[in-house]
Short mmCIF file of C-alpha atoms in Angstrom, two decimals:
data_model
loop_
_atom_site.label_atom_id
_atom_site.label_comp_id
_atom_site.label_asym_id
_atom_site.label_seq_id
_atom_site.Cartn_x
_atom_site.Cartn_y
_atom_site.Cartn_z
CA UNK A 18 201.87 -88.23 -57.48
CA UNK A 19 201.14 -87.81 -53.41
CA UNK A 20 197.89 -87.28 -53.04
CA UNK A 21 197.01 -84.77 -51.03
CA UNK A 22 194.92 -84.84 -47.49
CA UNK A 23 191.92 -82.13 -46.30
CA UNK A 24 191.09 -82.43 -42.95
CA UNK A 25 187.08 -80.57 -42.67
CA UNK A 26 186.30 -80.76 -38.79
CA UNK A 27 182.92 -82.80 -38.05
CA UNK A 28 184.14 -84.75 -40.89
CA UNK A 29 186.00 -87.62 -42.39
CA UNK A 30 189.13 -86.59 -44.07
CA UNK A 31 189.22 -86.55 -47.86
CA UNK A 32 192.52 -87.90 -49.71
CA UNK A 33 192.49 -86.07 -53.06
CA UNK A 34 194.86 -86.86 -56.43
CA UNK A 35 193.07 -84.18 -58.24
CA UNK A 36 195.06 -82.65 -60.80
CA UNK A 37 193.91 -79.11 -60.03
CA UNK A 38 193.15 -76.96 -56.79
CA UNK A 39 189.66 -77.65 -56.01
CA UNK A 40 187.01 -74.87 -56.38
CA UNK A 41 185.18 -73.58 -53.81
CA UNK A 42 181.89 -75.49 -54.94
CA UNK A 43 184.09 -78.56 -55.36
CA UNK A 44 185.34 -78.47 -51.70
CA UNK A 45 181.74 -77.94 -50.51
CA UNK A 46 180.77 -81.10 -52.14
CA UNK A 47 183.53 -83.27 -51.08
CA UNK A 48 182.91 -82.13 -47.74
CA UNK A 49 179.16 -82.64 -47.41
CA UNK A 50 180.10 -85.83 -48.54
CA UNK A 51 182.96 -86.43 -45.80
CA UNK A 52 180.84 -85.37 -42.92
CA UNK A 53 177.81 -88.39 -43.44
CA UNK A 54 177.94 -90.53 -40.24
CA UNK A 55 178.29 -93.85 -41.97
CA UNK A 56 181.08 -92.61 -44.00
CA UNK A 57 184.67 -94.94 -43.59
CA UNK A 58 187.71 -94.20 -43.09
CA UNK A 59 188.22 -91.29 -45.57
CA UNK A 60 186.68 -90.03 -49.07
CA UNK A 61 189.11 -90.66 -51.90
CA UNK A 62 189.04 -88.00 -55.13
CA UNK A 63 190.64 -89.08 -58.21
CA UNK A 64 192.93 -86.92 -60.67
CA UNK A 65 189.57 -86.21 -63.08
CA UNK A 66 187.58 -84.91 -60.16
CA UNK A 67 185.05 -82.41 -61.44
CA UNK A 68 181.43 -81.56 -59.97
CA UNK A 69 178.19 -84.17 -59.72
CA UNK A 70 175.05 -84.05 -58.78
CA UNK A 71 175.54 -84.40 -54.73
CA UNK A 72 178.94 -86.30 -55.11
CA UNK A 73 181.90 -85.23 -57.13
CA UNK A 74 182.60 -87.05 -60.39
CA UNK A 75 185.97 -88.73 -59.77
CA UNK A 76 185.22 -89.78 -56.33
CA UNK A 77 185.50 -93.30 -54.24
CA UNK A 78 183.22 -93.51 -51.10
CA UNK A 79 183.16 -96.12 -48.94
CA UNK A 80 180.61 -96.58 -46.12
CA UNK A 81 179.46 -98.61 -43.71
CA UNK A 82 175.78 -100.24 -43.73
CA UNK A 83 174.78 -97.31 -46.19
CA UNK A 84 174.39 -96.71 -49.25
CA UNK A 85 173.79 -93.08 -51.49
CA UNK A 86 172.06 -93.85 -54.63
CA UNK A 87 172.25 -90.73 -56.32
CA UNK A 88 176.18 -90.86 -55.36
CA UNK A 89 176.51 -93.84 -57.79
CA UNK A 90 174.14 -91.94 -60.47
CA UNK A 91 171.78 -92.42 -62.78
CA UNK A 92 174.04 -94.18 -65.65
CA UNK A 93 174.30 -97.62 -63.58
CA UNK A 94 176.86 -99.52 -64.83
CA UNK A 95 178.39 -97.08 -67.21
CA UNK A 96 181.60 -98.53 -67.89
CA UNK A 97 184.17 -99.28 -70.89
CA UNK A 98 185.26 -102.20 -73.21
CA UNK A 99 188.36 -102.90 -74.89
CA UNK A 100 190.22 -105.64 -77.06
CA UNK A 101 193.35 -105.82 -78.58
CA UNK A 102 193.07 -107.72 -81.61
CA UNK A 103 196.01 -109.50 -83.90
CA UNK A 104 195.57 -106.62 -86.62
CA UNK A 105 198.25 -103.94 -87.67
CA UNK A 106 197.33 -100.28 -88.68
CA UNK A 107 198.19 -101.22 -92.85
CA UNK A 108 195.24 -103.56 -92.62
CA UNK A 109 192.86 -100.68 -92.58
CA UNK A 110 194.19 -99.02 -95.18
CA UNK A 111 191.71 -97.29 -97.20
CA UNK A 112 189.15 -99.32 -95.16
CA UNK A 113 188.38 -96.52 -91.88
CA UNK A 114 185.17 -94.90 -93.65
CA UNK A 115 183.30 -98.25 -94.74
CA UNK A 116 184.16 -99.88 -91.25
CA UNK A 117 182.85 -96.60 -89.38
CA UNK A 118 179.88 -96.57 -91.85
CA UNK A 119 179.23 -100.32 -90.93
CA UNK A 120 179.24 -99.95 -87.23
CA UNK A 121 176.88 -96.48 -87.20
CA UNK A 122 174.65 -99.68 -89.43
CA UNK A 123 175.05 -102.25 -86.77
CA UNK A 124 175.02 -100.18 -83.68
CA UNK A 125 172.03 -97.70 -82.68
CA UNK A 126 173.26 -94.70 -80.90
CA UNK A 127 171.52 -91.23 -78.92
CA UNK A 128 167.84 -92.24 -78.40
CA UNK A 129 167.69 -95.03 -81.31
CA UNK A 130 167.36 -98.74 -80.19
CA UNK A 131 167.28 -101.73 -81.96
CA UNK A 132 165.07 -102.95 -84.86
CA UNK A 133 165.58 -106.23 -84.59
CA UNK A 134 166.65 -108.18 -81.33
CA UNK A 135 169.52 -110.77 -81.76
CA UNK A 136 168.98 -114.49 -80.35
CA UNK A 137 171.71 -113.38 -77.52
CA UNK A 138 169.96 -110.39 -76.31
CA UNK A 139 166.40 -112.32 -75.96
CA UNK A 140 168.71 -115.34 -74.17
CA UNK A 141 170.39 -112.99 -71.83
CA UNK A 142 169.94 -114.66 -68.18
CA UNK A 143 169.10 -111.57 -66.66
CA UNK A 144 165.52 -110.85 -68.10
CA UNK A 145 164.21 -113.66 -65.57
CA UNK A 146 164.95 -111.01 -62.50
CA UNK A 147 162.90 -108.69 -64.95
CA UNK A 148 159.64 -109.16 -62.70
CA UNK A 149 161.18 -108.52 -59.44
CA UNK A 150 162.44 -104.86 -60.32
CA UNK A 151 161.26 -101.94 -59.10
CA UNK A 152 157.58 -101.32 -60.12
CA UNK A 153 158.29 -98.35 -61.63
CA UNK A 154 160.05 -100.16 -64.44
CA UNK A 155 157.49 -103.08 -64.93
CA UNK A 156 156.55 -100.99 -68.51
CA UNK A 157 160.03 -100.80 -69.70
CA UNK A 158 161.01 -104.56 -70.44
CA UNK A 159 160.22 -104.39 -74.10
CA UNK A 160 162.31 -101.25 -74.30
CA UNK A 161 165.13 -102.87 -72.28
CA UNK A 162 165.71 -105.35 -74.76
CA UNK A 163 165.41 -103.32 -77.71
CA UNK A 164 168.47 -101.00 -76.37
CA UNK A 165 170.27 -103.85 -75.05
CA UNK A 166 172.88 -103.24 -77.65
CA UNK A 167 172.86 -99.68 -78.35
CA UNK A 168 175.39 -97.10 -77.44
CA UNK A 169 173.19 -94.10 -76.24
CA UNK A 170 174.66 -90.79 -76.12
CA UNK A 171 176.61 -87.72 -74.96
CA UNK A 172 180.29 -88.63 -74.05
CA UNK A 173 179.78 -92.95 -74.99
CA UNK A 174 181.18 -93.70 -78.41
CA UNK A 175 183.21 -96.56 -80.28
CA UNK A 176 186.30 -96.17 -81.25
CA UNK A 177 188.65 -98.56 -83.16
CA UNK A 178 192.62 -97.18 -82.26
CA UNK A 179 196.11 -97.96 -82.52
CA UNK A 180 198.60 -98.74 -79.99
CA UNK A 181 202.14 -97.30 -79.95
CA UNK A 182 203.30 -100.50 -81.78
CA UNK A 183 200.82 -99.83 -84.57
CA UNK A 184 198.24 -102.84 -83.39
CA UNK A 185 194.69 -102.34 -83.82
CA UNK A 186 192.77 -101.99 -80.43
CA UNK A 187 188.49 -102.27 -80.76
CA UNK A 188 187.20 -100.09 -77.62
CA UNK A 189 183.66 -98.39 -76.35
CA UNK A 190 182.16 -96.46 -73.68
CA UNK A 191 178.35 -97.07 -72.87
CA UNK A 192 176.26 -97.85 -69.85
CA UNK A 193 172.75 -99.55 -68.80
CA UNK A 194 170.70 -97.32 -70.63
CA UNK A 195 167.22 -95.98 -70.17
CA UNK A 196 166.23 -98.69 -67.72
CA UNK A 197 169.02 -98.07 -65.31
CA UNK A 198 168.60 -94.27 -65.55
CA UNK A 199 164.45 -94.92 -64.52
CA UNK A 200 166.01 -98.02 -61.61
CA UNK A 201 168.20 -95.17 -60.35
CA UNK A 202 165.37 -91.95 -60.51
CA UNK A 203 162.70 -94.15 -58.73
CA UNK A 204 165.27 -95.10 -56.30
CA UNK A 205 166.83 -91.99 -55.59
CA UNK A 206 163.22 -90.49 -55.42
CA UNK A 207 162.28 -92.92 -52.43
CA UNK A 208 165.64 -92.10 -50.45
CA UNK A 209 164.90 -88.32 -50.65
CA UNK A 210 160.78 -89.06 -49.38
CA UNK A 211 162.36 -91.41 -46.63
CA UNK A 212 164.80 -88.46 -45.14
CA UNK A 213 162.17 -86.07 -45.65
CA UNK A 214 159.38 -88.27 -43.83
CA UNK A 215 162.25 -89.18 -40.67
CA UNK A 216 163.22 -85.34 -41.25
CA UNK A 217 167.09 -86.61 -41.38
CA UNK A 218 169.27 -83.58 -41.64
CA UNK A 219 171.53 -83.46 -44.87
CA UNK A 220 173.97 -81.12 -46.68
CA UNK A 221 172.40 -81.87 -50.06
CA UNK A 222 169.03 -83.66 -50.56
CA UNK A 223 171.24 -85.70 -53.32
CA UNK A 224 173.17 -87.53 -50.43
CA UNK A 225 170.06 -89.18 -49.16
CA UNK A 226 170.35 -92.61 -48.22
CA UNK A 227 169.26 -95.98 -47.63
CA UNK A 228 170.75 -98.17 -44.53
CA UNK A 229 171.48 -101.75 -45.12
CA UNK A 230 168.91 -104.51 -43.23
CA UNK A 231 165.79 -102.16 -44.72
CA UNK A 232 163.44 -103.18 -48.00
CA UNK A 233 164.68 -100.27 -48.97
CA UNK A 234 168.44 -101.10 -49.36
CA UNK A 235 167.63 -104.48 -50.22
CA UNK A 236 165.24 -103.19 -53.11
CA UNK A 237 167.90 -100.63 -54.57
CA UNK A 238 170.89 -103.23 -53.91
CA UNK A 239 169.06 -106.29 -55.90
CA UNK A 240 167.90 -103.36 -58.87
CA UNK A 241 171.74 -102.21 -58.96
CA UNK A 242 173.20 -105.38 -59.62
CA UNK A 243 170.97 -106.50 -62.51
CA UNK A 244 171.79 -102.89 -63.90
CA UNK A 245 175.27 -103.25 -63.69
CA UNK A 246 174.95 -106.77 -65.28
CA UNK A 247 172.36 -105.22 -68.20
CA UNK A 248 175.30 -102.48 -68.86
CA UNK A 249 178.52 -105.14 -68.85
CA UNK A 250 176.58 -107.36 -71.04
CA UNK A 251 175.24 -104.43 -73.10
CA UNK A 252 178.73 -103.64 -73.57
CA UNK A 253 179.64 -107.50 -74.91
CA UNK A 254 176.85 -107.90 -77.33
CA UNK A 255 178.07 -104.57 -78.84
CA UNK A 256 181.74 -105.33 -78.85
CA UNK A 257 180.72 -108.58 -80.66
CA UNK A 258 179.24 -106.33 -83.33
CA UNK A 259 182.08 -103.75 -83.95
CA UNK A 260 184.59 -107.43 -83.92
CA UNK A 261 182.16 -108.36 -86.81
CA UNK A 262 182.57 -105.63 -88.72
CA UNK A 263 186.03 -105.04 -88.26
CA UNK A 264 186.49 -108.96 -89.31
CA UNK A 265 184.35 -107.99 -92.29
CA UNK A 266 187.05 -106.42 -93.69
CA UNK A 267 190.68 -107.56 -92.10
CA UNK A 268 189.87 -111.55 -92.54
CA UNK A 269 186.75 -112.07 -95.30
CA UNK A 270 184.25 -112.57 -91.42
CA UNK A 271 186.60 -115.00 -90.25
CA UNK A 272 186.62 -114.85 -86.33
CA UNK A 273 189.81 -113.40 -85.02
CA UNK A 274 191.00 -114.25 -80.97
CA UNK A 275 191.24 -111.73 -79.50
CA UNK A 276 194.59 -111.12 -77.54
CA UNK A 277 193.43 -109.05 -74.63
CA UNK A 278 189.71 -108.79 -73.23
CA UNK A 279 189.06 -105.84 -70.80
CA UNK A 280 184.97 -104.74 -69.39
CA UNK A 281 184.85 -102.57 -66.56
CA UNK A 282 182.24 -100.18 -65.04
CA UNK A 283 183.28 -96.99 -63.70
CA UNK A 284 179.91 -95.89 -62.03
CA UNK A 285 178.73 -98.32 -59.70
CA UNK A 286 178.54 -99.32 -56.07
CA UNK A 287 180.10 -103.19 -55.25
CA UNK A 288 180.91 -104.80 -51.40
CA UNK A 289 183.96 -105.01 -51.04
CA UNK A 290 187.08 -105.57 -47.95
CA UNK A 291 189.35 -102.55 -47.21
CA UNK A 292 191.37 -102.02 -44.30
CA UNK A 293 190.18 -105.17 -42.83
CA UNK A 294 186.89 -104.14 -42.90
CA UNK A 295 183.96 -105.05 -45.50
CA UNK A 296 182.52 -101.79 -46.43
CA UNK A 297 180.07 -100.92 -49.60
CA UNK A 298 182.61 -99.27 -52.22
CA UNK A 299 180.82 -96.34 -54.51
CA UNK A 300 182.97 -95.74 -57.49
CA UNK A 301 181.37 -92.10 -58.94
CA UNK A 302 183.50 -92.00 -62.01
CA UNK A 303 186.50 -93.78 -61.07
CA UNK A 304 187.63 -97.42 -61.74
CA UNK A 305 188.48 -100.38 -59.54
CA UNK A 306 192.61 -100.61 -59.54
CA UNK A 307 193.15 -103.43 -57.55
CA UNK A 308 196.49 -105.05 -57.95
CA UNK A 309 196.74 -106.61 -61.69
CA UNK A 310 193.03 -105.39 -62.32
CA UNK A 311 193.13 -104.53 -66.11
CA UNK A 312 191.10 -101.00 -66.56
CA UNK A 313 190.45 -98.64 -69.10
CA UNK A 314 190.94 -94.44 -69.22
CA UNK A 315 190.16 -92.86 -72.07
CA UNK A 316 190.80 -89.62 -73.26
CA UNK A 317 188.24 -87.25 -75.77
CA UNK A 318 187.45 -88.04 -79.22
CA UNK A 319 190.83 -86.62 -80.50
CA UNK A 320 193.28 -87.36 -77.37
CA UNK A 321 194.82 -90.43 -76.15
CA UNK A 322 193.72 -92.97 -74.52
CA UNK A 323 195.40 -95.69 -71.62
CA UNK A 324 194.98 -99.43 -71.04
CA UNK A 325 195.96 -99.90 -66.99
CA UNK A 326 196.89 -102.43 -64.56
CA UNK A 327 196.15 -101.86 -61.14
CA UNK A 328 198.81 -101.32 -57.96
CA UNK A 329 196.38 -101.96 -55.26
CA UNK A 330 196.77 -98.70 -53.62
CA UNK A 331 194.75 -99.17 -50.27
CA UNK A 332 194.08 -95.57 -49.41
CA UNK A 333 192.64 -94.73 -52.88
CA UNK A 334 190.58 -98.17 -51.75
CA UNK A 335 192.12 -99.62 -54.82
CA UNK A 336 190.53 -97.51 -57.62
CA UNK A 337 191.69 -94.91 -60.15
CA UNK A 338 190.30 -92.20 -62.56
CA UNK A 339 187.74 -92.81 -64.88
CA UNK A 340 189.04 -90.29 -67.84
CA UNK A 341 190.03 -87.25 -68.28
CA UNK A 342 187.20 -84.85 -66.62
CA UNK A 343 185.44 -82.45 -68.60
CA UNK A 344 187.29 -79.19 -68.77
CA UNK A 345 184.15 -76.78 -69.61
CA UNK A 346 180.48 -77.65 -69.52
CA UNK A 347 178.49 -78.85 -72.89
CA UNK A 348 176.32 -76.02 -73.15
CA UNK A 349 180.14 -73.51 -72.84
CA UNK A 350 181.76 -76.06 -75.37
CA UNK A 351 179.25 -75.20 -78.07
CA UNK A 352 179.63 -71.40 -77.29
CA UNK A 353 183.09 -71.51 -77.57
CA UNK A 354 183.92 -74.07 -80.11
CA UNK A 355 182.96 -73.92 -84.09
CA UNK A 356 182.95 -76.79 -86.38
CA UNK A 357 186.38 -75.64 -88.05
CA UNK A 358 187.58 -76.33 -84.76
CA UNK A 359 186.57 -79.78 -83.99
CA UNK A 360 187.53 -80.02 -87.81
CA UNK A 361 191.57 -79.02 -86.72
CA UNK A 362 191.17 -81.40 -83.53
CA UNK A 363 190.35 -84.02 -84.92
CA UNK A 364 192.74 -84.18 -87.52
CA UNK A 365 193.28 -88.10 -88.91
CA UNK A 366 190.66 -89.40 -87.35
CA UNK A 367 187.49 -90.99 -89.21
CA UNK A 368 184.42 -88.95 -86.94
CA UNK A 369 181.76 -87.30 -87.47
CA UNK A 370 182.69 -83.61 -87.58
CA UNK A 371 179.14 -81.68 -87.68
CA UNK A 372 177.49 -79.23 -84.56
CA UNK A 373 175.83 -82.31 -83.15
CA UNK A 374 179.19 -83.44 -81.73
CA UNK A 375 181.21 -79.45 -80.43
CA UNK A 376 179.92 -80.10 -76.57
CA UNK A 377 182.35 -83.16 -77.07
CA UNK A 378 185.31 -81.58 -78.65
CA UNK A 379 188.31 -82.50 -77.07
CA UNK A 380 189.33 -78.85 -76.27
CA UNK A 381 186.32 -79.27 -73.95
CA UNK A 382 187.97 -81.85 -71.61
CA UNK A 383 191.50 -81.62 -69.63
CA UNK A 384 194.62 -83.32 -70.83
CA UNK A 385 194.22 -86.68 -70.29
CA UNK A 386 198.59 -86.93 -70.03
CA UNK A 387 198.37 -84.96 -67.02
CA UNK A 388 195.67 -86.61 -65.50
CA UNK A 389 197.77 -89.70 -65.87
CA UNK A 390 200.68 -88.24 -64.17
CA UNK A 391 198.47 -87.57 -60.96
CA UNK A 392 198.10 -91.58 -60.32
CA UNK A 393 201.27 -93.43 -61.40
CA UNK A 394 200.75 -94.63 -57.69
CA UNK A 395 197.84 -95.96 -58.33
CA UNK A 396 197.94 -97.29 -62.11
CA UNK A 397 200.65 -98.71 -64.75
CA UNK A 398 200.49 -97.87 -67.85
CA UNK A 399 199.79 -101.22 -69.95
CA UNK A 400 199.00 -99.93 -73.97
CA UNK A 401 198.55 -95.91 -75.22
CA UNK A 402 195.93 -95.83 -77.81
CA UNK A 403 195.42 -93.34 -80.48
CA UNK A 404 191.70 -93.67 -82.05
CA UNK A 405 191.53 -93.42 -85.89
CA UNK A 406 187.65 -94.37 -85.78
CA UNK A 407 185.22 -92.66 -83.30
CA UNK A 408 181.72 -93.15 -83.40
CA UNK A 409 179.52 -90.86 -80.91
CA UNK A 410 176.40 -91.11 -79.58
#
């Protein structure tokens, strides 16, 4: 699909693929966003777009020797996971509930953390940086390692599906955790105290800033990258887990190789070149598409979900939607929605089906098939997966 172009005046223009007409709060926000000095070129939206917390979900910014910290969020790093393995859907016959059991066993989820840490969490190269974090952290590191490996909750789960050609995919959604959600509130907390001390005028408070060259910047960019780091590799040590299990009962624990490996974030701030020009790329629910970059879209708990290669679109500044977008919020999802409902949608697939998991019904998020058909400019479609196993946080 076209995207299509809003011109605000005083402001950059903002190139949207959403698949819906955007709401009057939703054009405010794109537009605060468009109309920041240090903005480039244009503010892309992708097909998902829904309201954030000063930024639209679903939305690419690129600037110029800035940076927004609450723009990338508090869930640094917050990404998916995917493998296609050499399995067929007959090898889990009769097998779903003891291999969901297993991984709910293995993997802690909502607040829980680890009991035990694993030699490859305590060896993890990234706890030397520990010291050099923000101070506000400093008390966290034995927590940090205890949830290095833990799913956390709301809208992260583990899924095991099927492709269209019946081949088992393993796949998960989960992010940095506690610690980046405290990196990102003490950071976001000292960009709002520095506009408010140098009385810089803003739309939103949430679109303060921090320019490049200042401790400041260099403080939030060095605590951003371990973060994002912390949630890829939080992402691999659980993946090896849920490959255990699923070995466990395919091959007697023999280690299967896997055919296809894909780890991406989806909220998270990288440098990067575009139009010739090397700009700092915020990706607010939205994944990096450049041209044969493997990505991941999932749908809800019940819908499909899309393994992607990238077409390099330049004016989306190579990126593309993150999901599906939530439809209605949690707290309208358990108004509307019983537990006979989530019962019907999510028919044939092993889940948990109690009141602790209605705010993520899938009637609660948009169709994920026609978010896809607002970016076949910007994606191809590489596998459809159907889940059969969904753990939630």
């Amino acid at each position: 699909m076209p995207y299509e172009q809003l011109d605000f005046s005083q402001a950059k223009p903002v190139l949207s693929w959403a698949n819906h007409p955007l709401s009057h709060d939703e054009t405010r926000m794109a537009k605060n966003v468009a109309s920041l000095p240090f903005v480039f070129k244009h503010v892309a939206l992708m097909p998902d777009v829904h309201l954030g917390k000063g930024a639209l979900v679903g939305s690419v910014i690129a600037t110029k020797e800035s940076i927004i910290p609450a723009a990338v969020g508090v869930d640094i790093g917050c990404g998916m996971a995917a493998v296609k393995t050499p399995f067929y859907a007959d090898q889990l016959d009769k097998k779903l509930k003891k291999i969901r059991q297993d991984i709910e066993a293995e993997i802690p989820v909502g607040f829980n953390q680890n009991k035990n840490i694993e030699k490859s969490v305590t060896n993890w190269q990234g706890w030397r940086a520990f010291k050099e974090l923000h101070k506000g952290v400093q008390h966290l590191d034995g927590k940090a390692m205890k949830q290095l490996g833990s799913l956390g909750g709301g809208n992260h789960f583990i899924e095991v599906c099927l492709d269209l050609h019946n081949q088992v995919w393993l796949m998960l959604h989960s992010g940095s955790r506690n610690i980046g959600n405290q990196l990102a509130q003490n950071h976001i907390k000292t960009a709002k105290n520095l506009a408010k001390l140098s009385e810089t005028k803003l739309p939103d408070p949430d679109l303060s800033y921090f320019v490049a060259g200042t401790a400041e910047f260099q403080s939030y960019w060095r605590d951003l990258q371990w973060a994002q780091n912390y949630a890829r590799f939080n992402r691999e040590v659980m993946m090896a887990r849920v490959k255990r299990v699923v070995e466990k009962y395919l091959t007697g624990g023999k280690p299967m190789k896997p055919l296809l490996e894909v780890n991406c974030h989806h909220n998270y701030a990288e440098k990067e070149t575009h139009f010739g020009e090397e700009v700092y790329v915020t990706r607010k629910g939205a994944v990096r598409a450049q041209e044969n970059d493997y990505g991941i879209i999932p749908g809800s708990m019940g819908a499909k979900s899309y393994i992607v290669k990238g077409k390099g679109y330049a004016h989306s500044y190579c990126s593309c939607s993150h999901g599906a977008g939530r439809l209605m919020s949690r707290s309208k999802a358990k108004k509307s929605y019983t537990i006979e409902d989530l019962i019907v949608q999510t028919e044939g697939i092993e889940c948990r089906k109690d009141r602790g998991v209605i705010d993520e019904i899938p009637g609660a998020y948009k169709p994920i098939e026609q978010v896809m058909k607002h970016q076949s400019d910007l994606v191809e479609i590489v596998a459809t997966l159907k889940q059969v196993i969904c753990v939630k946080g």
